[in-house]
Coordinates of C-alpha atoms (C1' of nucleotides) and ligand atoms in Angstrom, one line a residue:
Chain I
M167 CA 0.0 0.0 0.0
H168 CA 0.9 3.7 0.1
G169 CA 2.2 3.6 -3.5
M170 CA 5.4 2.0 -4.8
G171 CA 7.5 2.4 -1.7
A172 CA 10.6 1.8 -3.8
G173 CA 12.3 5.2 -3.5
H174 CA 12.4 6.0 0.2
G175 CA 16.0 4.9 0.7
M176 CA 15.9 3.3 4.1
A177 CA 15.0 -0.1 2.8
M178 CA 18.0 -0.3 0.6
M179 CA 20.4 1.3 3.1
P180 CA 22.6 -1.4 4.5
H181 CA 23.0 -1.4 8.3
T182 CA 24.8 -3.6 10.7
N183 CA 22.4 -3.5 13.6
A184 CA 19.2 -2.0 14.9
T185 CA 20.8 0.9 16.8
E186 CA 22.8 2.0 13.8
N187 CA 19.7 1.9 11.6
E188 CA 17.8 3.9 14.2
Q189 CA 20.5 6.5 14.2
A190 CA 20.5 6.7 10.4
V191 CA 16.7 7.2 10.5
V192 CA 17.1 9.9 13.1
H193 CA 19.7 11.6 11.1
K194 CA 17.7 11.5 7.9
L195 CA 14.7 13.0 9.7
M196 CA 16.9 15.6 11.4
C197 CA 17.7 16.9 7.9
H198 CA 14.1 17.9 7.3
R199 CA 13.3 19.9 10.4
Q200 CA 12.1 23.4 9.8
G201 CA 14.0 25.3 12.4
G202 CA 11.2 25.9 14.8
E203 CA 12.9 24.1 17.6
N204 CA 16.5 24.1 18.6
E205 CA 18.7 21.2 17.5
S206 CA 18.9 19.3 20.8
F207 CA 15.1 19.4 21.3
A208 CA 14.6 18.3 17.8
K209 CA 17.0 15.4 18.2
R210 CA 15.4 14.3 21.4
A211 CA 11.9 14.5 19.9
I212 CA 12.9 12.5 16.8
E213 CA 14.8 9.9 18.8
S214 CA 11.8 9.5 21.0
L215 CA 9.5 9.0 18.0
V216 CA 11.8 6.6 16.1
K217 CA 12.2 4.5 19.2
K218 CA 8.5 4.2 19.6
L219 CA 8.2 3.1 15.9
K220 CA 11.0 0.5 16.3
D221 CA 8.6 -2.4 16.1
K222 CA 6.2 -0.8 13.6
K223 CA 8.3 -0.7 10.5
E224 CA 5.4 0.1 8.3
E225 CA 4.6 3.3 10.3
Q226 CA 8.3 4.2 10.4
D227 CA 8.4 3.9 6.6
S228 CA 5.3 6.1 6.4
L229 CA 7.0 8.7 8.5
I230 CA 10.2 8.7 6.5
R231 CA 8.3 8.9 3.2
A232 CA 6.0 11.6 4.5
I233 CA 8.9 13.7 5.8
T234 CA 11.3 13.2 3.0
S235 CA 8.7 13.7 0.3
N236 CA 7.5 16.8 2.3
G237 CA 3.9 15.5 2.0
G238 CA 4.3 14.7 -1.7
S239 CA 3.7 11.0 -1.0
Q240 CA 0.4 9.9 0.5
T241 CA 1.2 8.1 3.8
G242 CA -0.7 6.3 6.5
C243 CA -1.0 7.2 10.1
V244 CA 2.1 7.3 12.3
T245 CA 1.0 6.6 15.8
I246 CA 2.3 6.7 19.4
Q247 CA 0.6 5.8 22.6
R248 CA -1.6 8.5 24.0
T249 CA -0.8 9.7 27.5
L250 CA -3.5 10.3 30.1
D251 CA -3.6 14.1 29.6
G252 CA -2.6 13.9 26.0
R253 CA 0.8 15.6 26.5
L254 CA 4.1 14.3 25.4
Q255 CA 7.2 15.3 27.2
V256 CA 10.4 15.8 25.3
A257 CA 13.6 17.1 26.9
G258 CA 11.7 18.3 29.9
R259 CA 9.1 20.2 27.9
K260 CA 5.5 19.2 27.6
G261 CA 3.4 19.6 24.5
F262 CA 0.8 17.8 22.4
P263 CA 2.5 15.3 20.2
H264 CA 0.9 16.2 16.9
I265 CA 1.8 19.8 17.5
I266 CA 5.4 19.0 18.5
Y267 CA 6.0 17.0 15.3
S268 CA 4.1 19.3 13.0
K269 CA 6.1 22.2 14.3
L270 CA 9.3 20.3 13.9
W271 CA 8.8 19.3 10.3
R272 CA 6.2 21.6 8.8
F273 CA 5.2 24.8 10.7
P274 CA 8.1 26.2 12.7
D275 CA 6.0 29.1 14.0
L276 CA 2.9 27.0 14.9
H277 CA 0.6 28.4 17.6
K278 CA -1.8 26.6 19.8
N279 CA -5.1 25.4 18.3
E280 CA -3.9 25.8 14.8
L281 CA -4.0 22.2 13.6
R282 CA -6.9 20.3 12.2
N283 CA -6.6 16.7 11.1
I284 CA -7.4 15.7 7.5
P285 CA -10.5 13.6 7.2
T286 CA -8.6 10.4 6.3
C287 CA -6.5 10.4 9.5
Q288 CA -7.7 7.5 11.6
F289 CA -5.9 8.3 14.8
A290 CA -6.1 12.1 14.8
Y291 CA -5.4 13.7 18.1
D292 CA -9.0 15.0 18.5
L293 CA -10.4 11.6 18.1
K294 CA -9.0 10.9 21.6
L295 CA -8.2 7.3 20.8
D296 CA -5.6 5.2 22.6
M297 CA -3.1 5.9 19.8
V298 CA -2.3 9.3 18.4
C299 CA -1.2 10.1 14.9
V300 CA 1.8 12.4 14.6
N301 CA 2.1 12.3 10.9
P302 CA 2.5 16.1 10.2
F303 CA 0.9 15.7 6.8
H304 CA -2.3 14.3 8.4
Y305 CA -2.9 17.8 9.9
E306 CA -3.5 21.1 8.2
R307 CA -3.0 24.5 9.6
I308 CA -5.9 26.8 10.4
V309 CA -5.9 30.2 12.0
Q310 CA -8.4 30.5 14.8
G311 CA -10.7 33.4 15.2
S312 CA -10.3 34.5 11.6
D313 CA -11.7 33.6 8.3
M314 CA -8.3 33.0 6.9
N315 CA -8.6 29.3 7.1
R316 CA -6.2 28.5 4.3
C317 CA -3.3 30.9 4.7
N318 CA 0.3 30.1 4.0
I319 CA 2.7 31.0 6.7
S320 CA 6.4 31.2 6.0
L321 CA 9.7 32.3 7.5
A322 CA 11.7 34.7 5.4
G323 CA 15.4 34.7 5.3
P324 CA 18.1 37.3 6.0
G325 CA 17.0 40.7 5.0
G326 CA 13.7 40.3 6.7
I327 CA 12.7 42.3 9.7
K328 CA 14.7 41.4 12.8
L329 CA 12.5 40.2 15.7
S330 CA 13.1 41.6 19.1
D331 CA 10.8 39.2 20.9
P332 CA 7.3 39.5 19.6
L333 CA 6.1 36.0 20.3
A334 CA 6.8 33.7 23.3
H335 CA 7.5 30.8 21.1
H336 CA 10.3 32.6 19.4
Q337 CA 12.2 33.1 22.6
K338 CA 15.9 32.9 22.0
T339 CA 17.3 29.8 23.6
G340 CA 20.4 29.3 21.6
D341 CA 20.2 28.2 18.0
E342 CA 16.5 28.4 17.8
M343 CA 16.1 30.5 14.7
I344 CA 17.6 29.1 11.5
P345 CA 18.0 31.2 8.4
Q346 CA 16.1 29.6 5.6
K347 CA 15.1 30.8 2.2
R348 CA 11.6 29.7 2.3
I349 CA 10.1 26.8 4.3
D350 CA 6.5 26.5 3.5
H351 CA 5.3 23.1 2.6
R352 CA 5.8 22.6 -1.1
P353 CA 7.4 19.3 -2.0
C354 CA 11.1 19.0 -1.8
D355 CA 13.4 18.5 -4.7
I356 CA 12.8 15.0 -6.0
R357 CA 16.5 14.2 -5.8
Q358 CA 16.4 13.8 -2.1
N359 CA 14.6 10.6 -2.5
D360 CA 17.3 9.3 -4.9
P361 CA 19.7 7.1 -3.1
R362 CA 22.5 8.1 -5.5
F363 CA 22.7 11.4 -3.6
D364 CA 24.5 11.5 -0.2
K365 CA 22.0 12.1 2.5
S366 CA 24.4 14.3 4.4
V367 CA 24.0 16.9 1.6
S368 CA 20.5 17.9 2.5
C369 CA 20.5 19.0 6.1
F370 CA 17.5 21.1 5.5
S371 CA 14.7 20.7 3.0
N372 CA 15.2 24.1 1.7
F373 CA 18.8 23.5 0.8
N374 CA 17.5 21.2 -1.9
N375 CA 16.6 24.3 -3.8
Y376 CA 20.3 24.5 -4.6
P377 CA 22.4 22.1 -6.7
N378 CA 23.3 19.3 -4.5
G379 CA 27.0 20.1 -4.4
Y380 CA 26.5 23.8 -3.5
Y381 CA 26.3 23.6 0.3
S382 CA 27.8 20.2 0.7
Q383 CA 31.4 21.3 1.3
S384 CA 30.7 24.1 3.7
R385 CA 28.1 22.3 5.7
R386 CA 29.4 18.7 5.6
N387 CA 31.3 19.1 8.9
L388 CA 28.7 21.1 10.6
E389 CA 26.2 18.2 10.5
H390 CA 23.1 19.6 12.2
S391 CA 24.7 22.5 14.0
I392 CA 23.5 25.9 13.0
P393 CA 26.4 28.2 13.2
Q394 CA 24.8 31.5 12.3
P395 CA 25.0 34.0 15.2
G396 CA 22.1 36.1 16.3
D397 CA 18.4 35.4 15.7
W398 CA 16.1 36.9 13.2
C399 CA 12.8 36.0 11.7
T400 CA 10.0 37.3 9.6
I401 CA 6.6 35.8 9.5
T402 CA 4.5 36.6 6.5
Y403 CA 0.9 35.6 6.1
Y404 CA -0.4 34.9 2.6
E405 CA -3.9 34.1 1.4
G406 CA -3.3 32.6 -1.9
T407 CA -0.8 35.0 -3.4
N408 CA -1.9 38.0 -1.4
L409 CA 0.3 39.0 1.5
I410 CA -2.1 39.5 4.4
Y411 CA 0.2 40.7 7.1
K412 CA 3.8 40.6 8.2
L413 CA 5.4 40.5 11.6
Chain E
M185 CA 0.2 2.3 73.5
H186 CA 3.8 3.6 73.3
G187 CA 3.6 5.0 76.8
M188 CA 1.6 7.9 78.0
G189 CA 1.7 10.1 74.9
A190 CA 0.7 13.1 76.9
G191 CA 3.8 15.2 76.5
H192 CA 4.5 15.4 72.8
G193 CA 2.9 18.7 72.2
M194 CA 1.2 18.3 68.9
A195 CA -2.0 16.8 70.3
M196 CA -2.5 19.9 72.4
M197 CA -1.4 22.5 69.8
P198 CA -4.4 24.2 68.4
H199 CA -4.6 24.4 64.7
T200 CA -7.2 25.7 62.2
N201 CA -6.7 23.2 59.4
A202 CA -4.8 20.2 58.2
T203 CA -2.3 22.2 56.1
E204 CA -1.4 24.4 59.0
N205 CA -1.0 21.4 61.3
E206 CA 1.2 19.7 58.7
Q207 CA 3.4 22.8 58.5
A208 CA 3.7 22.9 62.3
V209 CA 4.8 19.3 62.3
V210 CA 7.3 19.9 59.6
H211 CA 8.7 22.9 61.4
K212 CA 8.9 21.0 64.7
L213 CA 10.8 18.2 62.9
M214 CA 13.0 20.6 61.1
C215 CA 14.2 21.8 64.5
H216 CA 15.8 18.4 65.2
R217 CA 17.7 17.7 62.0
Q218 CA 21.4 17.1 62.5
G219 CA 22.9 19.2 59.8
G220 CA 23.9 16.3 57.5
E221 CA 21.8 17.7 54.7
N222 CA 21.2 21.2 53.5
E223 CA 18.0 22.9 54.7
S224 CA 16.1 22.8 51.5
F225 CA 16.7 19.0 51.1
A226 CA 15.8 18.5 54.7
K227 CA 12.6 20.4 54.3
R228 CA 11.6 18.5 51.2
A229 CA 12.3 15.2 52.8
I230 CA 10.3 16.0 55.9
E231 CA 7.4 17.5 54.0
S232 CA 7.3 14.3 51.9
L233 CA 7.2 12.1 55.0
V234 CA 4.7 14.2 56.9
K235 CA 2.4 14.1 53.8
K236 CA 2.6 10.4 53.6
L237 CA 1.7 10.1 57.3
K238 CA -1.3 12.4 57.0
D239 CA -3.8 9.6 57.3
K240 CA -1.8 7.7 59.9
K241 CA -1.9 9.9 62.9
E242 CA -0.5 7.2 65.2
E243 CA 2.6 6.8 63.1
Q244 CA 2.9 10.5 62.8
D245 CA 2.8 10.7 66.6
S246 CA 5.4 8.0 66.8
L247 CA 7.7 10.0 64.5
I248 CA 7.3 13.2 66.5
R249 CA 7.9 11.5 69.8
A250 CA 10.9 9.6 68.5
I251 CA 12.5 12.7 67.0
T252 CA 11.7 15.2 69.7
S253 CA 12.7 12.8 72.5
N254 CA 15.8 11.8 70.5
G255 CA 15.0 8.2 71.0
G256 CA 14.3 8.6 74.6
S257 CA 10.7 7.4 74.1
Q258 CA 10.0 3.9 72.8
T259 CA 8.1 4.3 69.6
G260 CA 6.5 2.1 67.0
C261 CA 7.3 1.8 63.3
V262 CA 6.9 4.8 61.0
T263 CA 6.2 3.4 57.6
I264 CA 6.0 4.6 54.0
Q265 CA 5.2 2.6 50.8
R266 CA 8.2 0.8 49.4
T267 CA 9.1 1.6 45.8
L268 CA 10.1 -1.0 43.3
D269 CA 13.8 -0.6 43.6
G270 CA 13.6 0.5 47.2
R271 CA 14.8 4.1 46.6
L272 CA 13.1 7.2 47.6
Q273 CA 13.6 10.4 45.6
V274 CA 13.7 13.7 47.4
A275 CA 14.5 17.0 45.6
G276 CA 15.8 15.1 42.6
R277 CA 18.1 12.9 44.6
K278 CA 17.6 9.2 45.1
G279 CA 18.4 7.3 48.3
F280 CA 17.1 4.6 50.6
P281 CA 14.4 6.0 52.8
H282 CA 15.7 4.7 56.1
I283 CA 19.1 6.0 55.4
I284 CA 17.8 9.4 54.3
Y285 CA 15.8 10.0 57.5
S286 CA 18.4 8.4 59.8
K287 CA 21.0 10.8 58.3
L288 CA 18.6 13.6 58.7
W289 CA 17.8 13.2 62.4
R290 CA 20.6 11.0 63.8
F291 CA 23.8 10.5 61.8
P292 CA 24.6 13.4 59.6
D293 CA 27.7 11.7 58.3
L294 CA 26.1 8.3 57.7
H295 CA 27.7 6.2 55.0
K296 CA 26.2 3.4 53.0
N297 CA 25.6 0.0 54.6
E298 CA 26.0 1.3 58.1
L299 CA 22.5 0.8 59.3
R300 CA 21.0 -2.3 60.9
N301 CA 17.5 -2.5 62.2
I302 CA 16.7 -3.2 65.8
P303 CA 15.1 -6.6 66.3
T304 CA 11.7 -5.1 67.3
C305 CA 11.3 -3.2 64.0
Q306 CA 8.5 -4.9 62.1
F307 CA 9.0 -3.1 58.8
A308 CA 12.7 -2.8 58.6
Y309 CA 14.1 -2.0 55.2
D310 CA 15.9 -5.3 55.0
L311 CA 12.7 -7.2 55.4
K312 CA 11.7 -6.0 52.0
L313 CA 8.1 -5.8 52.9
D314 CA 5.5 -3.6 51.1
M315 CA 6.0 -0.9 53.7
V316 CA 9.3 0.4 55.0
C317 CA 10.0 1.8 58.5
V318 CA 11.9 5.1 58.5
N319 CA 11.9 5.6 62.2
P320 CA 15.6 6.6 62.8
F321 CA 15.5 5.0 66.2
H322 CA 14.6 1.6 64.8
Y323 CA 18.0 1.4 63.2
E324 CA 21.5 1.4 64.8
R325 CA 24.7 2.4 63.2
I326 CA 27.3 -0.2 62.4
V327 CA 30.7 0.2 60.7
Q328 CA 31.2 -2.3 58.0
G329 CA 34.5 -4.2 57.7
S330 CA 35.5 -3.4 61.2
D331 CA 34.9 -4.8 64.7
M332 CA 33.9 -1.4 65.9
N333 CA 30.2 -2.3 65.8
R334 CA 29.2 0.1 68.5
C335 CA 31.0 3.3 67.9
N336 CA 29.8 6.8 68.5
I337 CA 30.3 9.3 65.6
S338 CA 29.9 12.9 66.2
L339 CA 30.5 16.3 64.5
A340 CA 32.6 18.7 66.4
G341 CA 32.1 22.4 66.4
P342 CA 34.3 25.4 65.4
G343 CA 37.9 24.8 66.3
G344 CA 37.8 21.4 64.8
I345 CA 39.8 20.4 61.7
K346 CA 38.6 22.0 58.5
L347 CA 37.6 19.6 55.9
S348 CA 38.9 20.2 52.3
D349 CA 36.7 17.6 50.7
P350 CA 37.6 14.2 52.2
L351 CA 34.3 12.5 51.6
A352 CA 31.8 12.7 48.8
H353 CA 28.8 13.1 51.0
H354 CA 30.3 16.2 52.5
Q355 CA 30.4 18.0 49.2
K356 CA 29.7 21.7 49.7
T357 CA 26.4 22.6 48.1
G358 CA 25.4 25.7 50.0
D359 CA 24.5 25.6 53.6
E360 CA 25.4 21.9 53.9
M361 CA 27.6 22.0 57.0
I362 CA 26.1 23.4 60.2
P363 CA 28.2 24.3 63.2
Q364 CA 27.0 22.4 66.2
K365 CA 28.4 21.9 69.6
R366 CA 27.8 18.1 69.7
I367 CA 25.2 16.2 67.9
D368 CA 25.5 12.5 68.9
H369 CA 22.4 10.9 70.0
R370 CA 22.0 11.4 73.7
P371 CA 18.4 12.5 74.6
C372 CA 17.6 16.2 74.2
D373 CA 16.8 18.5 77.1
I374 CA 13.5 17.4 78.5
R375 CA 12.1 20.9 78.2
Q376 CA 11.7 20.6 74.5
N377 CA 8.7 18.4 75.1
D378 CA 7.2 20.9 77.4
P379 CA 4.5 22.9 75.5
R380 CA 5.2 26.0 77.8
F381 CA 8.4 26.6 75.8
D382 CA 8.1 28.2 72.4
K383 CA 9.0 25.6 69.7
S384 CA 10.8 28.3 67.7
V385 CA 13.5 28.4 70.4
S386 CA 14.9 25.0 69.6
C387 CA 15.9 25.0 66.0
F388 CA 18.5 22.3 66.6
S389 CA 18.5 19.7 69.3
N390 CA 21.9 20.8 70.5
F391 CA 20.7 24.4 71.2
N392 CA 18.7 22.9 74.0
N393 CA 21.9 22.6 75.9
Y394 CA 21.7 26.3 76.5
P395 CA 19.0 28.1 78.6
N396 CA 16.0 28.5 76.5
G397 CA 16.2 32.2 76.1
Y398 CA 19.9 32.2 75.1
Y399 CA 19.6 31.7 71.4
S400 CA 16.0 32.7 70.9
Q401 CA 16.6 36.4 70.2
S402 CA 19.4 36.0 67.8
R403 CA 17.9 33.1 65.9
R404 CA 14.2 33.8 66.0
N405 CA 14.2 35.6 62.7
L406 CA 16.5 33.2 61.1
E407 CA 14.1 30.3 61.4
H408 CA 15.8 27.4 59.8
S409 CA 18.4 29.3 57.8
I410 CA 22.0 28.7 58.7
P411 CA 23.8 31.9 58.4
Q412 CA 27.4 30.9 59.2
P413 CA 29.7 31.3 56.2
G414 CA 32.1 28.6 55.1
D415 CA 32.0 25.0 55.8
W416 CA 33.9 23.0 58.3
C417 CA 33.5 19.6 60.0
T418 CA 35.3 17.2 62.2
I419 CA 34.4 13.5 62.5
T420 CA 35.5 11.7 65.6
Y421 CA 35.0 8.0 66.1
Y422 CA 34.6 6.8 69.6
E423 CA 34.4 3.3 71.0
G424 CA 32.9 3.8 74.4
T425 CA 34.9 6.7 75.7
N426 CA 38.0 6.0 73.6
L427 CA 38.6 8.1 70.6
I428 CA 39.3 5.7 67.8
Y429 CA 40.1 8.0 64.9
K430 CA 39.5 11.5 63.7
L431 CA 39.1 12.9 60.2
Chain R
dA174 C1' -15.5 25.6 36.8
dT175 C1' -12.2 24.7 33.4
dG176 C1' -8.1 24.7 31.1
dC177 C1' -3.3 25.6 31.1
dG178 C1' 1.4 25.4 32.6
dG179 C1' 4.8 23.5 35.1
dG180 C1' 7.2 21.0 39.4
dC181 C1' 8.6 16.7 40.8
dG182 C1' 8.8 11.6 42.1
dC183 C1' 8.6 6.6 40.6
dG184 C1' 9.4 3.6 37.1
dC185 C1' 12.1 2.6 33.4
dC186 C1' 16.2 2.5 31.4
dC187 C1' 21.1 2.6 30.5
dG188 C1' 26.1 3.0 31.3
dC189 C1' 29.7 2.0 34.4
dA190 C1' 32.3 -0.3 38.2
dT191 C1' 33.4 -4.5 40.2
Chain C
dA51 C1' 26.5 -11.2 36.5
dT52 C1' 25.2 -7.9 39.8
dG53 C1' 24.8 -3.7 41.9
dC54 C1' 25.1 1.2 41.7
dG55 C1' 24.1 5.8 40.1
dG56 C1' 21.8 8.8 37.5
dG57 C1' 18.9 10.7 33.3
dC58 C1' 14.3 11.4 31.9
dG59 C1' 9.2 10.8 30.9
dC60 C1' 4.3 10.0 32.5
dG61 C1' 1.3 10.5 36.1
dC62 C1' 0.1 13.2 39.8
dC63 C1' -0.5 17.4 41.7
dC64 C1' -1.0 22.3 42.4
dG65 C1' -1.3 27.3 41.4
dC66 C1' -2.9 30.6 38.2
dA67 C1' -5.7 32.7 34.5
dT68 C1' -10.0 33.2 32.7
Ligands
ZN686 ZN1 -3.1 10.0 10.7
ZN687 ZN1 21.4 16.4 8.5
ZN688 ZN1 10.3 0.1 62.7
ZN689 ZN1 13.1 25.4 63.8

DNA sequence: ATGCGGGCGCGCCCGCAT
DNA sequence: ATGCGGGCGCGCCCGCAT
């Protein structure tokens, strides 16, 4: 099911043992985070999720395909056990799991109450079932208290307005903000699913906008560290192609 | 049972509600700690215990009588639920409960494997029952790997040898070390059980060696804070009246 | 009242010493 | 192998905002 499943890479990646494989999956998923959380939090969140999917290879594949295709591939639910109050704790912080992972891989500036599951999600958070789907592409972003129910929200790169501290979730805690050209949710370059390309090249989805060798030398040793000093961010709200407002 | 039970104070202390009573018990018990733990840890440990004894007034009374009489009154077991691995966590630190509370109220320099329950203790830690007795006077101190099975260990006051950092459990973490004239386990002044004396006077058992008004003015506002700067400590081992060794 | 946010301990887990 | 020590999340709890 879920299409051909031949191009997602992990199945043909040789690995010596389960731990190494898990680390490889974590690394691959780290390459697609959107910069809304600092690296250590992201790593902990992804490690936690990958560990929970250890014995559910089909869901793990769904997650990898969903993330690496940036939603371009239709994928099934990716579920974890629901906690009593619904919150997941990662690195000492508590949050709702679908929000945590959607913020990680899709909407770095996600607010509360801005996610709505797509109709086909069978374990959506709001269903309050025993398992919760954390597939970021099983949720869509809405803006509460507004008729802009289908707006695009993006982070602009350097040259945008510098934030002092307008929003609590943009609090500077180290390498929180990551310069990116454009990180809304259009599908990534198809080449990232091609196993002929070294996975270390694409540490962020947006870097796939450049030829694969462009950033590889300068970033290869940096791995997932974000070296840029200072923090900056611009949030622009679009409805269709019309800019609605900018922070 | 357990003797007359008329002189332990709490029963005749008026209180408006359960929380205030609990706080009064905590405060009374704080006054008898031996300085082996810093104040905040001691408070957390005592609050944890008092809370667990909330619905077991008889055991709470046993605890209060045991501590305020410094073992002079025969008391029953004071029990808390055993955890799976036997450890209790207080203020982020894990330890065995009987050791934690014995160190708090009897042996400030207690090491590992130095406690042995008295034969009459029905819920001694080593019995591995569902409940664990934490009455410090249901355990006696032994020294492992030595024939000094009945030594007295005391902390000497200012003028003793200054410790650099000979033992891990004496690590300086704030107000850890508290100057005291002598804190081995002879019974406290009988007056501390007399409700005519303000309980705030006796913030440590050893201060009862002085007339009741002596420290009251200078220490009344300090409550349980230990203002003396620096840390110092002398450990002297006695066998009977013979000094065995000194650190 | 109800939700939200966060503190903290027990259970789980893992690395290290022996 | 076995114990020891400690990291960390879920459950429990509590204070605060609304
Ligand atoms: Zn789903
Ligand atoms: Zn990467
Ligand atoms: Zn006992
Ligand atoms: Zn006191």
